[in-house]
PDB file of C-alpha atoms in Angstrom:
ATOM      1  CA  UNK A  10       9.961  12.926  10.623  1.00 85.00           C
ATOM      2  CA  UNK A  11       8.756  10.904   7.647  1.00 93.00           C
ATOM      3  CA  UNK A  12       5.994  12.101   5.360  1.00 96.00           C
ATOM      4  CA  UNK A  13       4.095   9.717   3.078  1.00 97.00           C
ATOM      5  CA  UNK A  14       1.954  10.671   0.092  1.00 97.00           C
ATOM      6  CA  UNK A  15      -0.127   8.111  -1.814  1.00 97.00           C
ATOM      7  CA  UNK A  16      -1.206   8.474  -5.410  1.00 97.00           C
ATOM      8  CA  UNK A  17      -2.611   6.372  -8.226  1.00 97.00           C
ATOM      9  CA  UNK A  18      -6.081   5.599  -6.957  1.00 98.00           C
ATOM     10  CA  UNK A  19      -9.133   5.912  -9.129  1.00 98.00           C
ATOM     11  CA  UNK A  20     -12.130   4.200 -10.663  1.00 98.00           C
ATOM     12  CA  UNK A  21     -11.676   1.002 -12.659  1.00 98.00           C
ATOM     13  CA  UNK A  22     -13.830  -1.808 -13.964  1.00 98.00           C
ATOM     14  CA  UNK A  23     -13.664  -5.281 -12.477  1.00 98.00           C
ATOM     15  CA  UNK A  24     -10.751  -7.134 -14.015  1.00 98.00           C
ATOM     16  CA  UNK A  25      -8.762  -3.960 -14.525  1.00 98.00           C
ATOM     17  CA  UNK A  26      -5.497  -2.795 -12.996  1.00 98.00           C
ATOM     18  CA  UNK A  27      -4.115   0.095 -11.002  1.00 98.00           C
ATOM     19  CA  UNK A  28      -0.717   0.925  -9.590  1.00 98.00           C
ATOM     20  CA  UNK A  29      -0.530   2.827  -6.337  1.00 98.00           C
ATOM     21  CA  UNK A  30       2.548   4.804  -5.344  1.00 98.00           C
ATOM     22  CA  UNK A  31       3.716   5.993  -1.954  1.00 98.00           C
ATOM     23  CA  UNK A  32       6.411   8.657  -1.925  1.00 97.00           C
ATOM     24  CA  UNK A  33       8.385   9.038   1.292  1.00 95.00           C
ATOM     25  CA  UNK A  34      10.256  12.154   2.326  1.00 95.00           C
ATOM     26  CA  UNK A  35      12.016  13.405   5.415  1.00 92.00           C
ATOM     27  CA  UNK A  36      14.148  11.125   7.575  1.00 87.00           C
ATOM     28  CA  UNK A  37      13.681   8.104   5.355  1.00 85.00           C
ATOM     29  CA  UNK A  38      16.957   6.416   6.265  1.00 84.00           C
ATOM     30  CA  UNK A  39      15.333   4.804   9.298  1.00 87.00           C
ATOM     31  CA  UNK A  40      12.528   2.959   7.511  1.00 88.00           C
ATOM     32  CA  UNK A  41      12.664  -0.773   8.225  1.00 90.00           C
ATOM     33  CA  UNK A  42       9.426  -1.890   6.588  1.00 93.00           C
ATOM     34  CA  UNK A  43       6.587  -0.479   4.549  1.00 95.00           C
ATOM     35  CA  UNK A  44       3.111  -1.724   3.849  1.00 97.00           C
ATOM     36  CA  UNK A  45      -0.271  -1.059   2.327  1.00 98.00           C
ATOM     37  CA  UNK A  46      -3.489  -1.138   4.322  1.00 98.00           C
ATOM     38  CA  UNK A  47      -7.058  -0.610   3.208  1.00 98.00           C
ATOM     39  CA  UNK A  48     -10.383   0.207   4.772  1.00 98.00           C
ATOM     40  CA  UNK A  49     -13.678  -0.389   3.009  1.00 97.00           C
ATOM     41  CA  UNK A  50     -16.978   1.184   4.089  1.00 91.00           C
ATOM     42  CA  UNK A  51     -18.410  -0.729   7.026  1.00 93.00           C
ATOM     43  CA  UNK A  52     -15.321  -2.896   7.428  1.00 95.00           C
ATOM     44  CA  UNK A  53     -12.230  -2.919   9.620  1.00 95.00           C
ATOM     45  CA  UNK A  54      -8.901  -1.704   8.344  1.00 96.00           C
ATOM     46  CA  UNK A  55      -6.837  -4.597   7.072  1.00 97.00           C
ATOM     47  CA  UNK A  56      -3.266  -5.224   6.054  1.00 97.00           C
ATOM     48  CA  UNK A  57      -2.974  -5.755   2.312  1.00 98.00           C
ATOM     49  CA  UNK A  58       0.744  -6.299   1.807  1.00 98.00           C
ATOM     50  CA  UNK A  59       4.054  -5.623   3.511  1.00 97.00           C
ATOM     51  CA  UNK A  60       7.643  -5.412   2.327  1.00 96.00           C
ATOM     52  CA  UNK A  61      10.519  -5.617   4.791  1.00 91.00           C
ATOM     53  CA  UNK A  62      14.030  -4.213   4.716  1.00 82.00           C
ATOM     54  CA  UNK A  63      15.366  -7.398   3.103  1.00 84.00           C
ATOM     55  CA  UNK A  64      12.639  -7.083   0.411  1.00 83.00           C
ATOM     56  CA  UNK A  65      10.684 -10.071   1.724  1.00 94.00           C
ATOM     57  CA  UNK A  66       6.968  -9.700   1.049  1.00 97.00           C
ATOM     58  CA  UNK A  67       3.728 -10.949   2.547  1.00 97.00           C
ATOM     59  CA  UNK A  68       0.165 -10.594   1.313  1.00 98.00           C
ATOM     60  CA  UNK A  69      -3.335 -10.916   2.619  1.00 98.00           C
ATOM     61  CA  UNK A  70      -4.966 -14.091   1.354  1.00 98.00           C
ATOM     62  CA  UNK A  71      -7.621 -12.052  -0.431  1.00 97.00           C
ATOM     63  CA  UNK A  72      -5.066 -10.352  -2.703  1.00 98.00           C
ATOM     64  CA  UNK A  73      -2.347 -12.967  -3.034  1.00 98.00           C
ATOM     65  CA  UNK A  74      -1.645 -13.716  -6.665  1.00 98.00           C
ATOM     66  CA  UNK A  75      -3.282 -10.486  -7.831  1.00 98.00           C
ATOM     67  CA  UNK A  76      -1.328  -7.720  -6.058  1.00 98.00           C
ATOM     68  CA  UNK A  77       2.415  -7.097  -6.016  1.00 98.00           C
ATOM     69  CA  UNK A  78       4.210  -4.865  -3.532  1.00 98.00           C
ATOM     70  CA  UNK A  79       7.606  -3.409  -4.360  1.00 96.00           C
ATOM     71  CA  UNK A  80       9.842  -0.495  -3.490  1.00 93.00           C
ATOM     72  CA  UNK A  81      12.504   1.604  -5.137  1.00 92.00           C
ATOM     73  CA  UNK A  82      14.909   2.819  -2.488  1.00 85.00           C
ATOM     74  CA  UNK A  83      16.642   5.199  -4.891  1.00 89.00           C
ATOM     75  CA  UNK A  84      13.327   6.976  -5.459  1.00 92.00           C
ATOM     76  CA  UNK A  85      12.095   6.568  -1.870  1.00 91.00           C
ATOM     77  CA  UNK A  86       8.892   5.146  -3.305  1.00 95.00           C
ATOM     78  CA  UNK A  87       6.788   2.059  -2.622  1.00 95.00           C
ATOM     79  CA  UNK A  88       4.321   0.609  -5.105  1.00 97.00           C
ATOM     80  CA  UNK A  89       1.303  -1.641  -5.087  1.00 98.00           C
ATOM     81  CA  UNK A  90       0.502  -3.159  -8.461  1.00 98.00           C
ATOM     82  CA  UNK A  91      -3.104  -4.322  -8.422  1.00 98.00           C
ATOM     83  CA  UNK A  92      -4.295  -6.648 -11.173  1.00 98.00           C
ATOM     84  CA  UNK A  93      -7.544  -8.548 -11.705  1.00 98.00           C
ATOM     85  CA  UNK A  94      -9.347  -6.075  -9.488  1.00 98.00           C
ATOM     86  CA  UNK A  95     -12.643  -7.059  -7.915  1.00 98.00           C
ATOM     87  CA  UNK A  96     -15.460  -4.894  -6.536  1.00 98.00           C
ATOM     88  CA  UNK A  97     -14.547  -6.099  -3.051  1.00 97.00           C
ATOM     89  CA  UNK A  98     -11.158  -4.388  -3.458  1.00 98.00           C
ATOM     90  CA  UNK A  99     -12.941  -1.037  -3.227  1.00 98.00           C
ATOM     91  CA  UNK A 100     -11.475   0.845  -0.266  1.00 98.00           C
ATOM     92  CA  UNK A 101      -9.288   3.706   0.830  1.00 98.00           C
ATOM     93  CA  UNK A 102      -5.706   2.489   0.604  1.00 98.00           C
ATOM     94  CA  UNK A 103      -3.129   3.768   3.085  1.00 98.00           C
ATOM     95  CA  UNK A 104       0.639   3.692   2.955  1.00 98.00           C
ATOM     96  CA  UNK A 105       2.531   2.881   6.154  1.00 97.00           C
ATOM     97  CA  UNK A 106       6.204   3.115   7.057  1.00 96.00           C
ATOM     98  CA  UNK A 107       7.677   1.538  10.167  1.00 94.00           C
ATOM     99  CA  UNK A 108      10.921   2.476  11.831  1.00 92.00           C
ATOM    100  CA  UNK A 109      12.448   0.913  14.894  1.00 91.00           C
ATOM    101  CA  UNK A 110      10.763   3.364  17.260  1.00 92.00           C
ATOM    102  CA  UNK A 111       8.179   5.105  15.078  1.00 92.00           C
ATOM    103  CA  UNK A 112       5.541   4.701  12.398  1.00 94.00           C
ATOM    104  CA  UNK A 113       4.035   7.008   9.795  1.00 96.00           C
ATOM    105  CA  UNK A 114       0.904   6.990   7.652  1.00 97.00           C
ATOM    106  CA  UNK A 115      -0.151   8.603   4.421  1.00 98.00           C
ATOM    107  CA  UNK A 116      -3.439  10.376   3.848  1.00 97.00           C
ATOM    108  CA  UNK A 117      -4.998   7.579   1.808  1.00 97.00           C
ATOM    109  CA  UNK A 118      -6.091   7.193  -1.786  1.00 98.00           C
ATOM    110  CA  UNK A 119      -9.490   5.965  -2.942  1.00 98.00           C
ATOM    111  CA  UNK A 120      -9.750   2.866  -5.115  1.00 98.00           C
ATOM    112  CA  UNK A 121     -13.167   2.072  -6.556  1.00 98.00           C
ATOM    113  CA  UNK A 122     -13.822  -1.052  -8.617  1.00 98.00           C
ATOM    114  CA  UNK A 123     -17.128  -1.257 -10.438  1.00 98.00           C
ATOM    115  CA  UNK A 124     -18.781  -4.483 -11.524  1.00 93.00           C
TER     116      UNK A 124
END
């Protein structure tokens, strides 16, 4: 079992920054990739960013150039650095971990960006 706990969400002004963290515990040796997803009110859940086992990264077009995904294997923690935030970034952000035969999700953390 893998457990994921997000933190770092909050309320910021447009143009501001936040850093989200996702702490993994349990059987973390089998994680092959991790990612951040978000769901805004009235919208579908979308992939924000993903980081693979070789540390390759991919980003949604809407956040590319503003967000940076990273992970620290020694701390079993993944991060999402969010800069130049926009009101349309407002959403609940979810951490995801993917193993070869399983997946796990965190409980979500709210990010609100005011104009």
